[in-house]
PDB file of C-alpha atoms and ligand atoms in Angstrom:
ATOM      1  CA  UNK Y1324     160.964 137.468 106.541  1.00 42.00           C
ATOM      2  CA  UNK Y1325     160.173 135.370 109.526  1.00 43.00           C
ATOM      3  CA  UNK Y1326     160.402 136.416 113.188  1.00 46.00           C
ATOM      4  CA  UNK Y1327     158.909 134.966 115.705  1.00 44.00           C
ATOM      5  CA  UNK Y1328     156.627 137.037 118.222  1.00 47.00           C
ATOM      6  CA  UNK Y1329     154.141 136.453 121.081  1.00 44.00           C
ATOM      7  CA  UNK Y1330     150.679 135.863 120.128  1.00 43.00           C
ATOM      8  CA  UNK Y1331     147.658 136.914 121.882  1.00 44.00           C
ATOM      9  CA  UNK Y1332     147.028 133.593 122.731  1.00 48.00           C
ATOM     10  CA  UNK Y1333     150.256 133.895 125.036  1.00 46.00           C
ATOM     11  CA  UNK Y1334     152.147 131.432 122.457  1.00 41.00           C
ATOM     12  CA  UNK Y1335     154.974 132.128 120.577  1.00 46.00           C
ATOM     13  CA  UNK Y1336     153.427 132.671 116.362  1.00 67.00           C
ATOM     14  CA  UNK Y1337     154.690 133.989 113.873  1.00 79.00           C
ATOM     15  CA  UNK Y1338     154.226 136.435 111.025  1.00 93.00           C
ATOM     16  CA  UNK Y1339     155.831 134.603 107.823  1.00 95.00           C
ATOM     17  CA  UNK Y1340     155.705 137.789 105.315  1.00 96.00           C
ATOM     18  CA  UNK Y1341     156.907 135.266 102.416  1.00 97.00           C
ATOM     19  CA  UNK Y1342     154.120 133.022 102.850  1.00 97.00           C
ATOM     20  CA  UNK Y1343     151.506 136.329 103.175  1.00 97.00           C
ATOM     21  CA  UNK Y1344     153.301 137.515  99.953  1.00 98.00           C
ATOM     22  CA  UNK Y1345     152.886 134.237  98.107  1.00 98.00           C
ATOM     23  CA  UNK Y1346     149.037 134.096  99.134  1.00 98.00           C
ATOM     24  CA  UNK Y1347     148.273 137.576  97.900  1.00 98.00           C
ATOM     25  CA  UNK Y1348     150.166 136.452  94.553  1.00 98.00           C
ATOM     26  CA  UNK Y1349     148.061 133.342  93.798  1.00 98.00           C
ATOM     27  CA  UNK Y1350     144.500 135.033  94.760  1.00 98.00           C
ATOM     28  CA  UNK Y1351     145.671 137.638  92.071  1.00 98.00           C
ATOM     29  CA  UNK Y1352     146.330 134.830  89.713  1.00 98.00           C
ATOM     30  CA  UNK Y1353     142.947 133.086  90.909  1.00 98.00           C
ATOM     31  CA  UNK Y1354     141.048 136.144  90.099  1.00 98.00           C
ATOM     32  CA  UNK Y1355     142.522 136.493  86.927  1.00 98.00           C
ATOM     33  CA  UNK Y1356     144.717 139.313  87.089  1.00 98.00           C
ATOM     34  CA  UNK Y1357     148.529 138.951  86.222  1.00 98.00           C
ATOM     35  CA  UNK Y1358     150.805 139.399  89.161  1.00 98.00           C
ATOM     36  CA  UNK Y1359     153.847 140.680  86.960  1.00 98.00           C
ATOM     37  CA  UNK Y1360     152.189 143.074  85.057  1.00 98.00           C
ATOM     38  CA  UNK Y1361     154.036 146.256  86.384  1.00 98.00           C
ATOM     39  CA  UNK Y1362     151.173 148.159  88.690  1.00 98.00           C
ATOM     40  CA  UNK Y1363     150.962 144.735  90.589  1.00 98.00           C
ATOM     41  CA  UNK Y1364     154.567 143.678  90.586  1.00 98.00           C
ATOM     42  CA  UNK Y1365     154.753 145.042  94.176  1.00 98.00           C
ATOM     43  CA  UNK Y1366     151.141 144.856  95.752  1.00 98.00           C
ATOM     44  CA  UNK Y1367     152.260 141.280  97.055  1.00 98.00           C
ATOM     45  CA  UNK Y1368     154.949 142.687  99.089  1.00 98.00           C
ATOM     46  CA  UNK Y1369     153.023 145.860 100.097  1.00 98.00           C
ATOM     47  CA  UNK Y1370     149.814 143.856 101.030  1.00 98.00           C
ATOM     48  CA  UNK Y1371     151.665 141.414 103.196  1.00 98.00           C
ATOM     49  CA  UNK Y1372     153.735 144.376 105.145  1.00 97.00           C
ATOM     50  CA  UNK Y1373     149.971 145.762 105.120  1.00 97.00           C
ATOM     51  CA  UNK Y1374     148.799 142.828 106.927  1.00 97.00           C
ATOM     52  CA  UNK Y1375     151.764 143.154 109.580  1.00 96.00           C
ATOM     53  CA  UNK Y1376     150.234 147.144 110.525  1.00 96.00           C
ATOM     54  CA  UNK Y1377     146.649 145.572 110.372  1.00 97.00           C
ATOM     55  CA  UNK Y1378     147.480 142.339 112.475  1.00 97.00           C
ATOM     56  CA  UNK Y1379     149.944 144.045 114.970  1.00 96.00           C
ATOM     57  CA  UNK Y1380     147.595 142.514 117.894  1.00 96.00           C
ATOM     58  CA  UNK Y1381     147.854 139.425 117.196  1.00 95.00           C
ATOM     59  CA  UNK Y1382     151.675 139.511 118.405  1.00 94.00           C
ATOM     60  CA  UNK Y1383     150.316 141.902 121.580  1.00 94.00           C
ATOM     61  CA  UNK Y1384     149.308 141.255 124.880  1.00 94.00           C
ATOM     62  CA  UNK Y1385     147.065 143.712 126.689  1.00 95.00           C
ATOM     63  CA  UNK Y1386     149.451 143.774 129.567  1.00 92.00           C
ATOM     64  CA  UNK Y1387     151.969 145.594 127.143  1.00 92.00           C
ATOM     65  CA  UNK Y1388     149.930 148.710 126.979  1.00 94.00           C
ATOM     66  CA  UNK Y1389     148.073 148.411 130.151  1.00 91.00           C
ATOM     67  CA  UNK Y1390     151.971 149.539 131.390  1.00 87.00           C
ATOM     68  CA  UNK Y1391     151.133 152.953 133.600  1.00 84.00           C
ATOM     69  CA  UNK Y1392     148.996 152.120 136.592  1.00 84.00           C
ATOM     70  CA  UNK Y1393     149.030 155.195 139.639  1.00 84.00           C
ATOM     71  CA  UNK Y1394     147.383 155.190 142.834  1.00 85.00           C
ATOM     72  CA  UNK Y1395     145.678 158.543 142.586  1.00 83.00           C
ATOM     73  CA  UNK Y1396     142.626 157.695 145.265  1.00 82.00           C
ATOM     74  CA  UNK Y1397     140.214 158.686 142.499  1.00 83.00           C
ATOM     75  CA  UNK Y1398     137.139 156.036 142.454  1.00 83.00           C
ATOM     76  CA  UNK Y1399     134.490 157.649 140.679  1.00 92.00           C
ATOM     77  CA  UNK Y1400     134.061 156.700 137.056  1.00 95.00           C
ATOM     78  CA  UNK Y1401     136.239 157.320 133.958  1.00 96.00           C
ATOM     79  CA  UNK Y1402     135.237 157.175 130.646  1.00 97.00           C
ATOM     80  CA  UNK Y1403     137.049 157.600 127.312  1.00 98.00           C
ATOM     81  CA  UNK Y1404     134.418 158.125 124.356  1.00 97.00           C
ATOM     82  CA  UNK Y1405     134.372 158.270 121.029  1.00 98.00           C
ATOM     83  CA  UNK Y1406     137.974 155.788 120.526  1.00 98.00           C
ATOM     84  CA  UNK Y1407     137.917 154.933 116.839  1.00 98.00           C
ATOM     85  CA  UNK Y1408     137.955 151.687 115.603  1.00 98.00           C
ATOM     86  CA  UNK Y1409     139.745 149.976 112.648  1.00 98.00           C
ATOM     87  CA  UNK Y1410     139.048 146.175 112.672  1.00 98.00           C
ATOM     88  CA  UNK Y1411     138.871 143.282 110.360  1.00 98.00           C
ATOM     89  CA  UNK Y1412     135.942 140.802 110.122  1.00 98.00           C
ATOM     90  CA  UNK Y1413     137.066 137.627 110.849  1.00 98.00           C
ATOM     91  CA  UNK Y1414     134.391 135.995 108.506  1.00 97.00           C
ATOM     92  CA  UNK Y1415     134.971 137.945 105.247  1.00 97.00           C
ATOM     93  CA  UNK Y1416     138.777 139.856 105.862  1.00 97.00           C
ATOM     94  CA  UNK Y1417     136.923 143.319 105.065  1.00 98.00           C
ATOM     95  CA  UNK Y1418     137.284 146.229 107.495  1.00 98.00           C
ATOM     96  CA  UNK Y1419     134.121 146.940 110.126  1.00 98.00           C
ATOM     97  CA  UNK Y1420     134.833 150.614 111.669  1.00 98.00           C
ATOM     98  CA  UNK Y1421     132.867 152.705 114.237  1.00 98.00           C
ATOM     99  CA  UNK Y1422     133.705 153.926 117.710  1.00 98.00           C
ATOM    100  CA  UNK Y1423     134.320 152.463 121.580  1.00 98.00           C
ATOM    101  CA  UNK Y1424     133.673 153.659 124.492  1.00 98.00           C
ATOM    102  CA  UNK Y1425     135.077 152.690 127.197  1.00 98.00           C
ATOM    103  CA  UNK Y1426     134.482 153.312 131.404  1.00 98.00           C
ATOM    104  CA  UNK Y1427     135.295 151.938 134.534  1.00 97.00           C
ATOM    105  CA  UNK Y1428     135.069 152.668 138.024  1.00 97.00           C
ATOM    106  CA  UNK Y1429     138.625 152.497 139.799  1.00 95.00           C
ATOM    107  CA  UNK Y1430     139.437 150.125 142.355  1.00 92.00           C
ATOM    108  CA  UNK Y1431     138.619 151.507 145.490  1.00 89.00           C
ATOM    109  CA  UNK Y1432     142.801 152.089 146.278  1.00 86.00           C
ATOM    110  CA  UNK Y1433     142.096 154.361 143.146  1.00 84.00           C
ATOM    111  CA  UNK Y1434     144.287 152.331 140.744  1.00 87.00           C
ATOM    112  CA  UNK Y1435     143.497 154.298 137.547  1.00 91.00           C
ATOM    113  CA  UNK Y1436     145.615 153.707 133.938  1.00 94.00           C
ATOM    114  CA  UNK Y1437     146.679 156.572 131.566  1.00 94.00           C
ATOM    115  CA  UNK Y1438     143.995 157.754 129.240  1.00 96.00           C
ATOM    116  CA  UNK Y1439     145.939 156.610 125.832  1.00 96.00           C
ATOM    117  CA  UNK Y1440     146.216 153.373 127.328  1.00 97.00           C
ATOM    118  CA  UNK Y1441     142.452 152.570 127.264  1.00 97.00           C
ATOM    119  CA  UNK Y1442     142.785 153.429 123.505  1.00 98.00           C
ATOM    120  CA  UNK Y1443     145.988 151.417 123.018  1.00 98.00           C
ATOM    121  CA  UNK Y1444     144.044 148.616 124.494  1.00 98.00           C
ATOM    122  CA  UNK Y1445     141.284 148.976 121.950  1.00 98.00           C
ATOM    123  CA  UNK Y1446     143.902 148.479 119.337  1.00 98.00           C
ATOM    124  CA  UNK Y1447     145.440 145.830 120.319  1.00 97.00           C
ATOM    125  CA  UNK Y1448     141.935 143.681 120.447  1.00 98.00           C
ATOM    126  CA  UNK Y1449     141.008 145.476 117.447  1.00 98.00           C
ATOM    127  CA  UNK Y1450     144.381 144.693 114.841  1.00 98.00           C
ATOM    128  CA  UNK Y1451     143.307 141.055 115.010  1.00 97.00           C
ATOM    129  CA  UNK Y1452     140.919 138.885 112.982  1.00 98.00           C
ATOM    130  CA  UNK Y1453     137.761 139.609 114.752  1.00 98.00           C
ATOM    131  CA  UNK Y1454     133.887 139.399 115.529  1.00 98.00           C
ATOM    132  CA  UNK Y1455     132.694 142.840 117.321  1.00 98.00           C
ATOM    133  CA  UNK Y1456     131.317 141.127 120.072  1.00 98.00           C
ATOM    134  CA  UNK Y1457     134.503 139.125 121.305  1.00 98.00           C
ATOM    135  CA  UNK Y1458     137.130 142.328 120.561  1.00 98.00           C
ATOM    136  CA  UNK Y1459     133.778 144.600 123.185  1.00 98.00           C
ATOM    137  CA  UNK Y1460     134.025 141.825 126.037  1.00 98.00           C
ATOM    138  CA  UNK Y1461     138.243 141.197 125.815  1.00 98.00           C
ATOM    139  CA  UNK Y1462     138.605 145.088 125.920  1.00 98.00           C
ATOM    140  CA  UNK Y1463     136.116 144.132 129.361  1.00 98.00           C
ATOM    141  CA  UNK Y1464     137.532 141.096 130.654  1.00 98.00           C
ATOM    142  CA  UNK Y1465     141.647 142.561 130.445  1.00 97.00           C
ATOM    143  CA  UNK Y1466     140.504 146.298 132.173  1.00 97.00           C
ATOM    144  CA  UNK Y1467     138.866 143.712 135.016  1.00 97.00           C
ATOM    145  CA  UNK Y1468     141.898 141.762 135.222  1.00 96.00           C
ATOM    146  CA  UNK Y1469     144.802 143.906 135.389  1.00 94.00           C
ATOM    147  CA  UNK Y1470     143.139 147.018 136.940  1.00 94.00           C
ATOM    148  CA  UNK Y1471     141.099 145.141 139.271  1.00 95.00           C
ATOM    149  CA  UNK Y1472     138.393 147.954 139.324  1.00 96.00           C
ATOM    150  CA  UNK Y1473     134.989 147.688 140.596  1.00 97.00           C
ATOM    151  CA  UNK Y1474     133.079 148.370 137.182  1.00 98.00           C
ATOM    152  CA  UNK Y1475     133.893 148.317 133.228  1.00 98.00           C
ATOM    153  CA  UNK Y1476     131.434 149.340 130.858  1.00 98.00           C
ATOM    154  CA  UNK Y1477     132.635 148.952 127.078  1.00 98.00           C
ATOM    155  CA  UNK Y1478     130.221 149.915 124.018  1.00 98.00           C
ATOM    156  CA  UNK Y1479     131.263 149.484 120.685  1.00 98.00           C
ATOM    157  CA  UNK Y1480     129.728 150.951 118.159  1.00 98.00           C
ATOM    158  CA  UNK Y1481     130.830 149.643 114.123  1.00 98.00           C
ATOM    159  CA  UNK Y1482     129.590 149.436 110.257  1.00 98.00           C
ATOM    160  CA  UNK Y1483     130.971 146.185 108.525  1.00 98.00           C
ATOM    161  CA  UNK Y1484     132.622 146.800 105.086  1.00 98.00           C
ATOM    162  CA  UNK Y1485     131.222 142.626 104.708  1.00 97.00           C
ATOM    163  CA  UNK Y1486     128.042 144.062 105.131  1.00 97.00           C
ATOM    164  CA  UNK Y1487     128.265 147.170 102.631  1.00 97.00           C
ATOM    165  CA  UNK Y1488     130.354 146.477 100.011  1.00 96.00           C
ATOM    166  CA  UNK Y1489     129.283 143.188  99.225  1.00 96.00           C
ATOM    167  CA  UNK Y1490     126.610 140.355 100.476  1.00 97.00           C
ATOM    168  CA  UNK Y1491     123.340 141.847 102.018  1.00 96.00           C
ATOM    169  CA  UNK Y1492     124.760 145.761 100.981  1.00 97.00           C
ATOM    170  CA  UNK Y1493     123.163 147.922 103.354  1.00 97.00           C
ATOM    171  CA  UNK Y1494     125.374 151.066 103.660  1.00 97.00           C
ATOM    172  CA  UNK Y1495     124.762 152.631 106.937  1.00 97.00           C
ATOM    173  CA  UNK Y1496     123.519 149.747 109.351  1.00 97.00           C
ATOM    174  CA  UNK Y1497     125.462 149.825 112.443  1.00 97.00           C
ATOM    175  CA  UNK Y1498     125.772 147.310 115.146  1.00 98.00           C
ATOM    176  CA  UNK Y1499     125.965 148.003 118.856  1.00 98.00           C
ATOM    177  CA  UNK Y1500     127.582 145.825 121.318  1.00 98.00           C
ATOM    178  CA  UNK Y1501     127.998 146.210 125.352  1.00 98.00           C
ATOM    179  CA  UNK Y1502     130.088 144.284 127.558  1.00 98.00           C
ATOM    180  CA  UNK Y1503     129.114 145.778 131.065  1.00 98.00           C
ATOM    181  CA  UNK Y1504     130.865 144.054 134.594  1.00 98.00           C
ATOM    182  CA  UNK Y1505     131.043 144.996 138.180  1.00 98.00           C
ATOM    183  CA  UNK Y1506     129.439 147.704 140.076  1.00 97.00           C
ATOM    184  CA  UNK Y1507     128.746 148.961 136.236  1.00 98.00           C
ATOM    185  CA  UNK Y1508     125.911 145.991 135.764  1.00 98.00           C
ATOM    186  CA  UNK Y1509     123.895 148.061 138.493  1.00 97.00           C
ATOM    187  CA  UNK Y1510     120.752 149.362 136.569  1.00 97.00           C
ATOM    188  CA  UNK Y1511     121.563 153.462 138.097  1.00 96.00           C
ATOM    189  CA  UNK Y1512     125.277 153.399 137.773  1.00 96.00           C
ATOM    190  CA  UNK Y1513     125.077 151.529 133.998  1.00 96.00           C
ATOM    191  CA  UNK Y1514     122.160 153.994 132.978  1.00 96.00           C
ATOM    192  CA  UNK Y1515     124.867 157.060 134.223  1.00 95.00           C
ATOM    193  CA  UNK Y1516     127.075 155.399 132.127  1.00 96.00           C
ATOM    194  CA  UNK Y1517     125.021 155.270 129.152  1.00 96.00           C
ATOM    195  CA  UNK Y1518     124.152 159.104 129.456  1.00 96.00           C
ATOM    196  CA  UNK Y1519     127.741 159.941 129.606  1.00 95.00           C
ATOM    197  CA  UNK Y1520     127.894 157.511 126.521  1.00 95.00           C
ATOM    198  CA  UNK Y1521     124.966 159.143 124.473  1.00 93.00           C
ATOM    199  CA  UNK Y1522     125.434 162.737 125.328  1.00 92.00           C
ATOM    200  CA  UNK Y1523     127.205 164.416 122.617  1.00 78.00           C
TER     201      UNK Y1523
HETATM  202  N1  LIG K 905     127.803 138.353 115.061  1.00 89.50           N
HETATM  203  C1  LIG K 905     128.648 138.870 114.172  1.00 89.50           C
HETATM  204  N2  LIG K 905     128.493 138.561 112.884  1.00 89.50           N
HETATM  205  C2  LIG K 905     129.344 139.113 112.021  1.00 89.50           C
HETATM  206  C3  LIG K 905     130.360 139.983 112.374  1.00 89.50           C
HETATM  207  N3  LIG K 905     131.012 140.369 111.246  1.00 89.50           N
HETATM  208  C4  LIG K 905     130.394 139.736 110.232  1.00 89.50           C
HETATM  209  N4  LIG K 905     129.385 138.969 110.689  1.00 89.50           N
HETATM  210  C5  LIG K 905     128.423 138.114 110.006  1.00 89.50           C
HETATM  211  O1  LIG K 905     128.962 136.837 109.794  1.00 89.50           O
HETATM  212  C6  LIG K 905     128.040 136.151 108.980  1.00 89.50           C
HETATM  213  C7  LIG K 905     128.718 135.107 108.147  1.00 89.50           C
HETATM  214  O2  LIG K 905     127.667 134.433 107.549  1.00 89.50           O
HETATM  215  P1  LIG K 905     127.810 133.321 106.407  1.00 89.50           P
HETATM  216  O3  LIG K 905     126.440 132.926 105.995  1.00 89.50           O
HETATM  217  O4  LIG K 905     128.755 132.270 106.890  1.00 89.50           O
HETATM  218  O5  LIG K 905     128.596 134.128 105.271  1.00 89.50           O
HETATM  219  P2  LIG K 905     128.029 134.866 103.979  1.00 89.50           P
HETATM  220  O6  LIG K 905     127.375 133.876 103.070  1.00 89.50           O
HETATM  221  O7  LIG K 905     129.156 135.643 103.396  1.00 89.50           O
HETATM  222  O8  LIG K 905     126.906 135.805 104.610  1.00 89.50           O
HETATM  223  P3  LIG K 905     126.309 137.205 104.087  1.00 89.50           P
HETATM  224  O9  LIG K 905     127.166 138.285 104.653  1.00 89.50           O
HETATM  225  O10 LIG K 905     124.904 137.248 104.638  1.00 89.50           O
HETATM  226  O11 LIG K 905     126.361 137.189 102.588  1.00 89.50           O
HETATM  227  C8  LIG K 905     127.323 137.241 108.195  1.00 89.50           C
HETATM  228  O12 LIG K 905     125.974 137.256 108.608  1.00 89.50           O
HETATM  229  C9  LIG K 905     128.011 138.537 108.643  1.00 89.50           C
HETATM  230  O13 LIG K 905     127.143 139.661 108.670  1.00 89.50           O
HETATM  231  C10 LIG K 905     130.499 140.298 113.750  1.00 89.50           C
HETATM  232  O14 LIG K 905     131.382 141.049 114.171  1.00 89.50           O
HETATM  233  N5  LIG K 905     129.618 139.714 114.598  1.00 89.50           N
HETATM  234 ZN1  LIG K 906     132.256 139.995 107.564  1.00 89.50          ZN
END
């Protein structure tokens, strides 16, 4: 099935779950296994409708879950911690998985998002082929755009399957990454932030 859907680039892609299907067939046959033999006589199907859950951001703009903005005249900082994250590695197509966190400091109207949306946005960088510092600084650069707030501070905090299950194999590494803008680059308010961040 073909249908066409807005990419994150803002173009119109599409998800062709035939050609997906047919790809996960031949790198069965390339590895050797046989396709038809009955335990992987539906994997094709089931990997490419897989892909479709795990690539949902590709065909999502941030704007589509940044939806609920109010005015409440709060504009002292908000932070959501601990937001897990499920993303692919753009380099190897393995999972790297960990945790955001995610502040900012409201404009000073007080334009403030729902909670769940600051999550929701996480997803939507995260279900895309990615590199954990560009999905930490897009998570940055869309809160400063459409909320117009005086500070962001996103860390993300992930292990990378590429790095565990295969290659160098070091179970356990993690890798930190920051994107801090605004008011939020100011060495007191960042190192508030980063208290906030750490405490558990
Ligand atoms: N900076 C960055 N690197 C990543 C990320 N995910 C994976 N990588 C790295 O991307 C690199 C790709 O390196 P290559 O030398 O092209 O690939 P490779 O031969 O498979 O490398 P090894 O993983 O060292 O075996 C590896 O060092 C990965 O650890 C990420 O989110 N950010
Ligand atoms: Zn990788």
């Amino acid at each position: 099935m073909t249908d066409p859907v807005t990419a994150g680039t803002g173009h119109v892609g599409t998800f062709d779950e035939k050609r997906a299907e047919n790809a996960v067939r031949e790198l069965l046959i390339a590895v050797g296994e046989d396709p038809d033999r009955e335990g992987l006589r539906d994997t094709p199907a089931r990997v490419a409708r897989a892909y479709r859950e795990i690539f949902a951001g590709l065909w999502q703009e941030p704007e589509d879950v940044l939806t609920t903005t109010f005015d409440l005249g709060h504009d002292e900082m908000v932070l959501v911690k601990d937001i897990e994250v499920m993303s692919s590695c753009e380099h190897h197509l393995v999972p790297f998985v960990g945790k955001a966190h995610v502040g900012y400091i409201p404009s000073s109207s007080g334009k403030i998002t729902g909670l769940s949306k600051l999550a929701r946005l996480v997803d939507v960088y995260a279900r895309r082929p990615q590199v954990q510092e560009r999905l930490t600084t897009q998570i940055a650069d869309s809160l400063m755009r459409i909320l117009e707030p005086r500070g962001v501070i996103v860390v993300v905090e992930c292990e990378h399957m590429c790095m565990t299950m295969r290659g160098v194999r070091k179970p356990g590494a993690k890798t930190t990454t920051s994107a801090v803008r605004g008011q939020l680059r100011d060495a007191a308010t960042r190192a508030e932030a980063m208290s906030l961040i750490l405490s558990r």
